[in-house]
mmCIF file of C-alpha atoms in Angstrom:
data_model
loop_
_atom_site.group_PDB
_atom_site.id
_atom_site.type_symbol
_atom_site.label_atom_id
_atom_site.label_comp_id
_atom_site.label_asym_id
_atom_site.label_seq_id
_atom_site.Cartn_x
_atom_site.Cartn_y
_atom_site.Cartn_z
ATOM 1 C CA MET A 7 130.793 117.811 96.806
ATOM 2 C CA ALA A 8 131.658 120.082 99.748
ATOM 3 C CA GLY A 9 135.202 121.195 100.271
ATOM 4 C CA VAL A 10 137.503 124.078 101.124
ATOM 5 C CA LEU A 11 139.324 125.826 98.291
ATOM 6 C CA LEU A 12 142.477 127.857 98.756
ATOM 7 C CA MET A 13 142.034 130.696 96.274
ATOM 8 C CA GLY A 14 145.546 132.161 96.609
ATOM 9 C CA HIS A 15 148.243 133.176 99.072
ATOM 10 C CA GLY A 16 147.118 135.283 101.974
ATOM 11 C CA GLY A 17 145.100 135.184 105.177
ATOM 12 C CA PRO A 18 142.262 132.894 106.313
ATOM 13 C CA GLU A 19 139.893 134.679 103.953
ATOM 14 C CA MET A 20 141.605 132.840 101.071
ATOM 15 C CA LEU A 21 140.036 129.602 102.308
ATOM 16 C CA GLN A 22 136.522 129.320 100.892
ATOM 17 C CA TYR A 23 134.036 126.605 101.883
ATOM 18 C CA GLN A 24 132.003 125.564 98.831
ATOM 19 C CA THR A 25 129.390 122.870 98.228
ATOM 20 C CA ASP A 26 129.430 122.730 94.437
ATOM 21 C CA ILE A 27 132.920 121.385 93.793
ATOM 22 C CA LYS A 28 133.068 118.664 91.153
ATOM 23 C CA VAL A 29 133.825 115.192 92.525
ATOM 24 C CA PRO A 30 137.163 114.064 91.110
ATOM 25 C CA GLN A 31 137.296 110.909 89.021
ATOM 26 C CA PRO A 32 140.059 108.299 89.373
ATOM 27 C CA ARG A 33 142.228 107.741 86.325
ATOM 28 C CA GLU A 34 143.500 104.259 85.445
ATOM 29 C CA HIS A 35 146.075 103.917 88.240
ATOM 30 C CA GLU A 36 144.162 105.883 90.878
ATOM 31 C CA VAL A 37 141.558 105.389 93.584
ATOM 32 C CA LEU A 38 138.734 107.645 94.708
ATOM 33 C CA VAL A 39 138.690 108.045 98.480
ATOM 34 C CA ARG A 40 135.700 109.194 100.496
ATOM 35 C CA VAL A 41 137.314 111.322 103.139
ATOM 36 C CA PHE A 42 136.236 110.654 106.704
ATOM 37 C CA ALA A 43 138.706 112.913 108.507
ATOM 38 C CA ALA A 44 141.658 115.155 107.683
ATOM 39 C CA GLY A 45 144.277 116.572 110.058
ATOM 40 C CA VAL A 46 145.366 120.225 110.280
ATOM 41 C CA ASN A 47 149.096 120.906 109.928
ATOM 42 C CA ASN A 48 151.652 123.720 109.968
ATOM 43 C CA THR A 49 152.198 123.079 106.269
ATOM 44 C CA ASP A 50 148.600 124.082 105.483
ATOM 45 C CA ILE A 51 149.176 127.522 106.992
ATOM 46 C CA ASN A 52 152.692 127.835 105.635
ATOM 47 C CA THR A 53 151.475 127.053 102.142
ATOM 48 C CA ARG A 54 148.579 129.515 102.416
ATOM 49 C CA ILE A 55 150.751 132.418 103.504
ATOM 50 C CA GLY A 56 153.557 131.586 101.024
ATOM 51 C CA TRP A 57 156.082 130.866 103.795
ATOM 52 C CA TYR A 58 158.005 128.377 101.671
ATOM 53 C CA SER A 59 158.843 131.018 99.083
ATOM 54 C CA LYS A 60 162.361 132.440 99.111
ATOM 55 C CA ASN A 61 161.488 135.418 96.896
ATOM 56 C CA ASP A 62 158.746 138.074 96.751
ATOM 57 C CA SER A 63 156.864 136.606 93.808
ATOM 58 C CA SER A 64 155.598 133.430 95.572
ATOM 59 C CA ASP A 65 156.300 131.443 92.401
ATOM 60 C CA ASP A 66 158.236 128.899 94.506
ATOM 61 C CA ALA A 67 155.834 128.680 97.464
ATOM 62 C CA SER A 68 155.134 124.967 97.380
ATOM 63 C CA TRP A 69 157.059 122.195 99.160
ATOM 64 C CA GLY A 70 158.595 121.307 95.811
ATOM 65 C CA GLY A 71 159.725 124.879 95.119
ATOM 66 C CA THR A 72 157.225 125.606 92.336
ATOM 67 C CA SER A 73 154.147 127.769 92.049
ATOM 68 C CA LEU A 74 150.857 126.376 93.345
ATOM 69 C CA PRO A 75 147.829 125.454 91.242
ATOM 70 C CA PHE A 76 144.955 127.659 92.455
ATOM 71 C CA PRO A 77 142.232 127.021 93.441
ATOM 72 C CA LEU A 78 143.694 124.215 95.563
ATOM 73 C CA VAL A 79 142.209 121.725 98.018
ATOM 74 C CA GLN A 80 144.714 121.457 100.837
ATOM 75 C CA GLY A 81 144.931 118.703 103.481
ATOM 76 C CA ALA A 82 147.806 116.236 103.768
ATOM 77 C CA ASP A 83 146.409 114.006 106.550
ATOM 78 C CA VAL A 84 143.617 111.776 105.261
ATOM 79 C CA CYS A 85 141.718 108.799 106.604
ATOM 80 C CA GLY A 86 138.976 107.511 104.338
ATOM 81 C CA GLU A 87 137.531 104.656 102.337
ATOM 82 C CA VAL A 88 138.214 103.590 98.754
ATOM 83 C CA VAL A 89 134.882 103.987 96.901
ATOM 84 C CA ALA A 90 136.004 103.738 93.256
ATOM 85 C CA VAL A 91 139.068 102.515 91.394
ATOM 86 C CA GLY A 92 140.680 103.125 88.044
ATOM 87 C CA CYS A 93 140.629 100.435 85.342
ATOM 88 C CA LYS A 94 144.117 99.195 86.206
ATOM 89 C CA VAL A 95 143.492 98.952 89.977
ATOM 90 C CA ASP A 96 142.385 95.751 91.697
ATOM 91 C CA VAL A 97 138.643 96.000 92.435
ATOM 92 C CA ASN A 98 139.320 94.263 95.766
ATOM 93 C CA ARG A 99 140.561 97.649 96.960
ATOM 94 C CA LEU A 100 136.939 98.848 97.100
ATOM 95 C CA GLY A 101 135.737 99.330 100.655
ATOM 96 C CA GLN A 102 139.207 99.400 102.155
ATOM 97 C CA ARG A 103 139.845 101.868 104.971
ATOM 98 C CA VAL A 104 143.004 103.763 104.079
ATOM 99 C CA LEU A 105 145.510 106.322 105.161
ATOM 100 C CA ILE A 106 147.020 108.388 102.354
ATOM 101 C CA GLU A 107 150.781 108.713 102.185
ATOM 102 C CA PRO A 108 151.396 112.484 101.922
ATOM 103 C CA CYS A 109 154.671 112.255 99.986
ATOM 104 C CA ILE A 110 153.507 111.554 96.415
ATOM 105 C CA THR A 111 156.095 109.831 94.202
ATOM 106 C CA GLU A 112 153.577 108.608 91.638
ATOM 107 C CA VAL A 113 150.649 110.298 89.874
ATOM 108 C CA ASN A 114 148.527 107.957 87.773
ATOM 109 C CA GLY A 115 151.443 105.651 87.014
ATOM 110 C CA GLU A 116 153.931 108.444 86.312
ATOM 111 C CA THR A 117 156.929 108.918 88.610
ATOM 112 C CA MET A 118 157.203 112.402 90.094
ATOM 113 C CA GLN A 119 160.689 113.895 90.353
ATOM 114 C CA PRO A 120 160.864 115.755 92.620
ATOM 115 C CA PRO A 121 157.919 114.248 94.533
ATOM 116 C CA TRP A 122 154.640 116.068 94.973
ATOM 117 C CA TYR A 123 152.974 116.635 98.327
ATOM 118 C CA PHE A 124 149.361 115.872 98.974
ATOM 119 C CA GLY A 125 147.429 119.138 99.296
ATOM 120 C CA SER A 126 150.307 121.180 97.829
ATOM 121 C CA GLU A 127 151.259 120.295 94.256
ATOM 122 C CA CYS A 128 147.958 118.389 93.935
ATOM 123 C CA ASN A 129 144.535 118.471 95.610
ATOM 124 C CA GLY A 130 144.387 116.951 99.073
ATOM 125 C CA GLY A 131 141.840 115.971 101.682
ATOM 126 C CA PHE A 132 139.913 119.082 102.768
ATOM 127 C CA ALA A 133 136.913 117.891 100.749
ATOM 128 C CA GLU A 134 134.416 115.022 100.791
ATOM 129 C CA TYR A 135 136.322 113.092 98.112
ATOM 130 C CA THR A 136 139.883 112.989 96.845
ATOM 131 C CA VAL A 137 141.910 110.956 94.330
ATOM 132 C CA VAL A 138 145.403 109.554 94.675
ATOM 133 C CA ALA A 139 147.565 106.905 93.054
ATOM 134 C CA ALA A 140 146.547 103.495 94.411
ATOM 135 C CA LYS A 141 150.058 102.853 95.776
ATOM 136 C CA HIS A 142 149.740 105.869 98.096
ATOM 137 C CA ALA A 143 146.417 104.722 99.649
ATOM 138 C CA HIS A 144 147.581 102.321 102.375
ATOM 139 C CA ARG A 145 145.077 99.892 103.857
ATOM 140 C CA VAL A 146 144.944 100.114 107.632
ATOM 141 C CA GLU A 147 143.314 97.660 110.077
ATOM 142 C CA SER A 148 142.789 99.411 113.402
ATOM 143 C CA SER A 149 140.237 99.996 116.123
ATOM 144 C CA PHE A 150 141.145 103.691 116.205
ATOM 145 C CA SER A 151 138.464 106.114 115.070
ATOM 146 C CA ASP A 152 138.745 107.936 111.759
ATOM 147 C CA ALA A 153 139.658 111.173 113.480
ATOM 148 C CA GLU A 154 142.332 109.384 115.510
ATOM 149 C CA LEU A 155 143.784 107.757 112.415
ATOM 150 C CA ALA A 156 143.902 111.155 110.660
ATOM 151 C CA THR A 157 146.411 112.338 113.294
ATOM 152 C CA PHE A 158 149.054 109.969 111.914
ATOM 153 C CA PRO A 159 149.943 110.385 108.214
ATOM 154 C CA CYS A 160 151.836 113.654 107.921
ATOM 155 C CA SER A 161 153.213 114.150 111.427
ATOM 156 C CA TYR A 162 154.137 110.567 112.276
ATOM 157 C CA SER A 163 155.607 109.780 108.856
ATOM 158 C CA THR A 164 157.690 112.957 109.092
ATOM 159 C CA ALA A 165 158.885 111.890 112.561
ATOM 160 C CA GLU A 166 159.572 108.290 111.468
ATOM 161 C CA ASN A 167 161.451 109.584 108.401
ATOM 162 C CA MET A 168 163.680 111.792 110.592
ATOM 163 C CA LEU A 169 164.466 108.876 112.928
ATOM 164 C CA THR A 170 165.133 106.622 109.925
ATOM 165 C CA ARG A 171 167.441 109.104 108.194
ATOM 166 C CA ALA A 172 169.328 109.699 111.464
ATOM 167 C CA ASN A 173 169.500 105.923 112.058
ATOM 168 C CA VAL A 174 168.294 106.150 115.670
ATOM 169 C CA ARG A 175 169.228 102.971 117.534
ATOM 170 C CA HIS A 176 168.425 101.250 120.806
ATOM 171 C CA GLY A 177 169.959 102.899 123.833
ATOM 172 C CA GLU A 178 170.868 106.154 122.095
ATOM 173 C CA LYS A 179 169.978 109.525 123.609
ATOM 174 C CA VAL A 180 167.697 111.605 121.386
ATOM 175 C CA LEU A 181 166.840 115.276 121.898
ATOM 176 C CA ILE A 182 163.510 116.379 120.355
ATOM 177 C CA THR A 183 162.617 120.072 119.995
ATOM 178 C CA GLY A 184 159.042 121.256 119.550
ATOM 179 C CA ALA A 185 158.092 118.038 121.275
ATOM 180 C CA SER A 186 154.447 118.817 122.046
ATOM 181 C CA GLY A 187 153.395 119.329 118.432
ATOM 182 C CA GLY A 188 152.156 116.670 116.072
ATOM 183 C CA VAL A 189 155.581 115.695 114.718
ATOM 184 C CA GLY A 190 157.329 116.077 118.065
ATOM 185 C CA SER A 191 154.854 114.031 120.046
ATOM 186 C CA GLY A 192 154.965 111.374 117.330
ATOM 187 C CA ALA A 193 158.776 111.363 117.437
ATOM 188 C CA ILE A 194 158.734 110.710 121.185
ATOM 189 C CA GLN A 195 156.663 107.594 120.720
ATOM 190 C CA LEU A 196 158.545 106.370 117.662
ATOM 191 C CA ALA A 197 161.925 106.925 119.298
ATOM 192 C CA LYS A 198 160.795 105.009 122.372
ATOM 193 C CA ALA A 199 159.586 102.208 120.088
ATOM 194 C CA ARG A 200 163.211 101.972 118.878
ATOM 195 C CA GLY A 201 164.453 101.734 122.447
ATOM 196 C CA ALA A 202 166.012 105.179 122.562
ATOM 197 C CA GLN A 203 166.191 107.554 125.568
ATOM 198 C CA VAL A 204 164.203 110.732 124.847
ATOM 199 C CA ILE A 205 164.808 114.255 126.020
ATOM 200 C CA ALA A 206 161.840 116.446 125.021
ATOM 201 C CA VAL A 207 161.949 120.237 124.765
ATOM 202 C CA THR A 208 158.659 122.094 125.233
ATOM 203 C CA SER A 209 156.844 124.691 127.351
ATOM 204 C CA PRO A 210 156.615 124.074 131.130
ATOM 205 C CA ALA A 211 152.837 123.638 131.018
ATOM 206 C CA LYS A 212 153.191 120.516 128.848
ATOM 207 C CA GLN A 213 155.960 118.796 130.804
ATOM 208 C CA ALA A 214 153.780 116.291 132.701
ATOM 209 C CA GLN A 215 151.924 115.217 129.543
ATOM 210 C CA LEU A 216 155.139 114.492 127.635
ATOM 211 C CA LEU A 217 156.481 112.444 130.547
ATOM 212 C CA GLN A 218 153.269 110.414 130.430
ATOM 213 C CA LEU A 219 153.762 110.009 126.705
ATOM 214 C CA GLY A 220 157.113 108.351 127.326
ATOM 215 C CA ALA A 221 159.773 111.084 127.419
ATOM 216 C CA ASP A 222 162.543 110.267 129.901
ATOM 217 C CA GLN A 223 163.314 113.951 130.523
ATOM 218 C CA VAL A 224 161.591 117.219 129.626
ATOM 219 C CA LEU A 225 163.310 120.549 129.385
ATOM 220 C CA ASN A 226 161.854 124.067 129.194
ATOM 221 C CA ARG A 227 162.202 125.397 125.665
ATOM 222 C CA HIS A 228 163.914 128.493 127.121
ATOM 223 C CA SER A 229 166.489 126.374 128.965
ATOM 224 C CA ASP A 230 170.214 126.609 128.404
ATOM 225 C CA LEU A 231 170.621 123.178 126.882
ATOM 226 C CA VAL A 232 174.397 123.059 127.419
ATOM 227 C CA ALA A 233 173.986 123.886 131.117
ATOM 228 C CA ALA A 234 171.153 121.375 131.505
ATOM 229 C CA LEU A 235 172.684 118.478 129.569
ATOM 230 C CA GLY A 236 176.377 119.221 129.144
ATOM 231 C CA GLU A 237 178.355 119.351 125.941
ATOM 232 C CA ASN A 238 178.731 116.187 123.891
ATOM 233 C CA SER A 239 175.836 114.466 125.714
ATOM 234 C CA VAL A 240 173.330 113.585 122.959
ATOM 235 C CA ASP A 241 173.567 111.149 120.047
ATOM 236 C CA VAL A 242 170.806 112.567 117.860
ATOM 237 C CA VAL A 243 168.885 115.845 117.598
ATOM 238 C CA ILE A 244 165.407 115.783 116.007
ATOM 239 C CA ASP A 245 164.783 119.476 115.362
ATOM 240 C CA LEU A 246 161.461 121.123 114.413
ATOM 241 C CA VAL A 247 162.247 124.598 115.747
ATOM 242 C CA ALA A 248 165.624 126.016 114.613
ATOM 243 C CA GLY A 249 165.623 129.719 115.649
ATOM 244 C CA LYS A 250 168.085 131.648 117.733
ATOM 245 C CA GLY A 251 168.905 128.846 120.151
ATOM 246 C CA TRP A 252 170.003 126.542 117.326
ATOM 247 C CA PRO A 253 173.805 126.592 117.982
ATOM 248 C CA GLN A 254 173.233 124.884 121.342
ATOM 249 C CA LEU A 255 171.798 121.880 119.533
ATOM 250 C CA LEU A 256 175.214 121.250 117.958
ATOM 251 C CA GLN A 257 177.015 121.868 121.199
ATOM 252 C CA VAL A 258 175.139 119.071 122.990
ATOM 253 C CA LEU A 259 175.693 116.608 120.143
ATOM 254 C CA ARG A 260 178.463 114.097 120.719
ATOM 255 C CA PRO A 261 181.227 113.655 118.170
ATOM 256 C CA HIS A 262 179.795 111.732 115.195
ATOM 257 C CA GLY A 263 176.321 112.849 116.300
ATOM 258 C CA ARG A 264 173.459 113.211 113.872
ATOM 259 C CA TYR A 265 171.163 116.203 113.390
ATOM 260 C CA ALA A 266 167.844 115.846 111.502
ATOM 261 C CA VAL A 267 165.579 118.746 110.747
ATOM 262 C CA SER A 268 162.084 119.040 109.257
ATOM 263 C CA GLY A 269 160.782 122.355 110.550
ATOM 264 C CA ALA A 270 161.751 125.840 111.559
ATOM 265 C CA ILE A 271 158.879 127.237 113.632
ATOM 266 C CA GLY A 272 161.362 129.231 115.705
ATOM 267 C CA GLY A 273 162.812 130.897 112.610
ATOM 268 C CA PRO A 274 164.564 129.530 109.513
ATOM 269 C CA MET A 275 167.755 131.604 109.718
ATOM 270 C CA VAL A 276 170.421 130.234 112.111
ATOM 271 C CA SER A 277 174.070 130.875 112.915
ATOM 272 C CA LEU A 278 176.437 127.993 112.138
ATOM 273 C CA ASP A 279 180.051 127.802 113.267
ATOM 274 C CA VAL A 280 181.346 125.469 110.600
ATOM 275 C CA ARG A 281 184.181 124.418 112.879
ATOM 276 C CA THR A 282 181.657 122.738 115.142
ATOM 277 C CA LEU A 283 180.307 120.808 112.190
ATOM 278 C CA TYR A 284 183.606 119.433 110.938
ATOM 279 C CA LEU A 285 185.607 119.163 114.159
ATOM 280 C CA LYS A 286 182.874 116.993 115.725
ATOM 281 C CA ASP A 287 182.308 115.005 112.490
ATOM 282 C CA LEU A 288 178.578 115.725 112.640
ATOM 283 C CA SER A 289 176.067 114.529 110.058
ATOM 284 C CA PHE A 290 173.163 116.725 108.967
ATOM 285 C CA PHE A 291 169.915 115.457 107.465
ATOM 286 C CA GLY A 292 167.302 117.663 105.869
ATOM 287 C CA CYS A 293 164.143 115.574 105.904
ATOM 288 C CA THR A 294 161.213 116.144 103.567
ATOM 289 C CA VAL A 295 160.874 113.274 101.059
ATOM 290 C CA LEU A 296 159.967 110.022 102.820
ATOM 291 C CA ALA A 297 162.576 107.297 102.568
ATOM 292 C CA PRO A 298 161.333 104.056 100.957
ATOM 293 C CA GLY A 299 159.298 101.932 103.363
ATOM 294 C CA VAL A 300 158.793 104.645 105.982
ATOM 295 C CA PHE A 301 155.029 104.987 105.541
ATOM 296 C CA ALA A 302 154.432 101.250 105.312
ATOM 297 C CA ASN A 303 156.451 100.798 108.502
ATOM 298 C CA LEU A 304 154.292 103.441 110.182
ATOM 299 C CA ILE A 305 151.130 101.543 109.190
ATOM 300 C CA THR A 306 152.596 98.400 110.785
ATOM 301 C CA LEU A 307 153.370 100.273 114.014
ATOM 302 C CA ILE A 308 149.793 101.642 114.092
ATOM 303 C CA GLU A 309 148.277 98.200 113.577
ATOM 304 C CA GLN A 310 150.533 96.701 116.260
ATOM 305 C CA GLY A 311 149.488 99.372 118.729
ATOM 306 C CA LYS A 312 153.067 100.621 119.259
ATOM 307 C CA VAL A 313 152.037 104.240 118.725
ATOM 308 C CA LYS A 314 148.899 105.962 119.840
ATOM 309 C CA PRO A 315 146.989 108.924 118.398
ATOM 310 C CA LEU A 316 146.952 112.247 120.206
ATOM 311 C CA LEU A 317 143.719 113.858 119.141
ATOM 312 C CA ALA A 318 143.490 117.312 120.700
ATOM 313 C CA SER A 319 140.187 118.468 119.136
ATOM 314 C CA THR A 320 137.861 118.012 116.158
ATOM 315 C CA PHE A 321 136.031 120.502 113.964
ATOM 316 C CA THR A 322 133.696 120.365 110.982
ATOM 317 C CA LEU A 323 135.070 121.152 107.545
ATOM 318 C CA LYS A 324 133.213 124.465 107.342
ATOM 319 C CA ASP A 325 134.867 125.508 110.643
ATOM 320 C CA ILE A 326 138.368 125.341 109.160
ATOM 321 C CA HIS A 327 139.062 129.027 110.023
ATOM 322 C CA GLN A 328 138.404 128.343 113.695
ATOM 323 C CA ALA A 329 140.413 125.103 113.546
ATOM 324 C CA GLN A 330 143.450 126.917 112.191
ATOM 325 C CA GLN A 331 143.107 129.725 114.706
ATOM 326 C CA VAL A 332 143.069 127.255 117.609
ATOM 327 C CA PHE A 333 145.897 125.322 115.986
ATOM 328 C CA GLN A 334 148.135 128.389 115.861
ATOM 329 C CA GLN A 335 147.655 129.101 119.569
ATOM 330 C CA LYS A 336 149.672 125.946 120.371
ATOM 331 C CA GLU A 337 147.938 125.410 123.711
ATOM 332 C CA TYR A 338 147.461 121.682 123.222
ATOM 333 C CA ILE A 339 149.343 118.452 122.598
ATOM 334 C CA GLY A 340 148.708 116.421 119.472
ATOM 335 C CA LYS A 341 146.574 117.189 116.432
ATOM 336 C CA MET A 342 143.501 119.117 115.322
ATOM 337 C CA VAL A 343 141.297 117.130 112.939
ATOM 338 C CA LEU A 344 138.466 118.073 110.579
ATOM 339 C CA GLN A 345 135.656 115.510 110.504
ATOM 340 C CA ILE A 346 134.286 115.478 106.970
ATOM 341 C CA ASN A 347 132.171 112.362 106.313
ATOM 342 C CA SER A 348 130.742 109.658 108.506
ATOM 343 C CA PRO A 349 131.384 106.015 107.528
ATOM 344 C CA SER A 350 128.619 104.726 105.285
#
């Protein structure tokens, strides 16, 4: 089969398109998925360059803090079709259109602790076929195209997990940083589906699009948040940026406010005045592993039409270098998707 192999940590040259990769075979509790489309994410690039590592050896450069198995097929966002099943999987799963849950808690019937991540600790979707535990291949009934559906799994489940962990409720005011990216734009829609008021932080050029998406207010990412919103004005912060402006996020949180984080594109090192944390009785949530039911709930929201895909552009699998280059320019809203197979 054709696919892209990550040969090691480094630049784009470490991604090699090959056409002679062996098709994986499903074990007893697994399904074989013919991949129609796979989304491009920050995590693909972070994994490639070893960004997750906290030391110089890169032996902890995966999401789970372990070394990666090279060569590796990346790709956490997958829409495809079940084309073969293991001996302990219901044959009625054959032919189902599925989205793969990227947080892997089971591998062939064995519980993973800590969980694996699709395209990180195991091979993912940047290939014509992939295997996954049957429980992580979720059937989806939708009129959206394969490329549109591939915009959902990683970004929207991350966003829904953050909102779930922070217990976002109807009528609450939610501040979302990095709001024009895949997770941020998903968080806007999902927060609105909960009846929350949304303040989105992004670049000025994307303000109108985020208002159309449902944000109640949009702020320039270089704004003084305290001056714009006032102290103690926000119930929940959904943060994907961190960076030097991070202390302001705590200043605008109300007493008993909740802060959820799942990214640090502005820089991972921040300055925390612990007095702000304890004097305001704030709650912090680091969000990586999906809470139970989050992905299934996302599938329901997709099927009910309560969230919509934001497909910025599509590329072929062999054009992955170009796709990642365009992705890193951040001059779009939504997701880049690789189209891999056409439905049979």
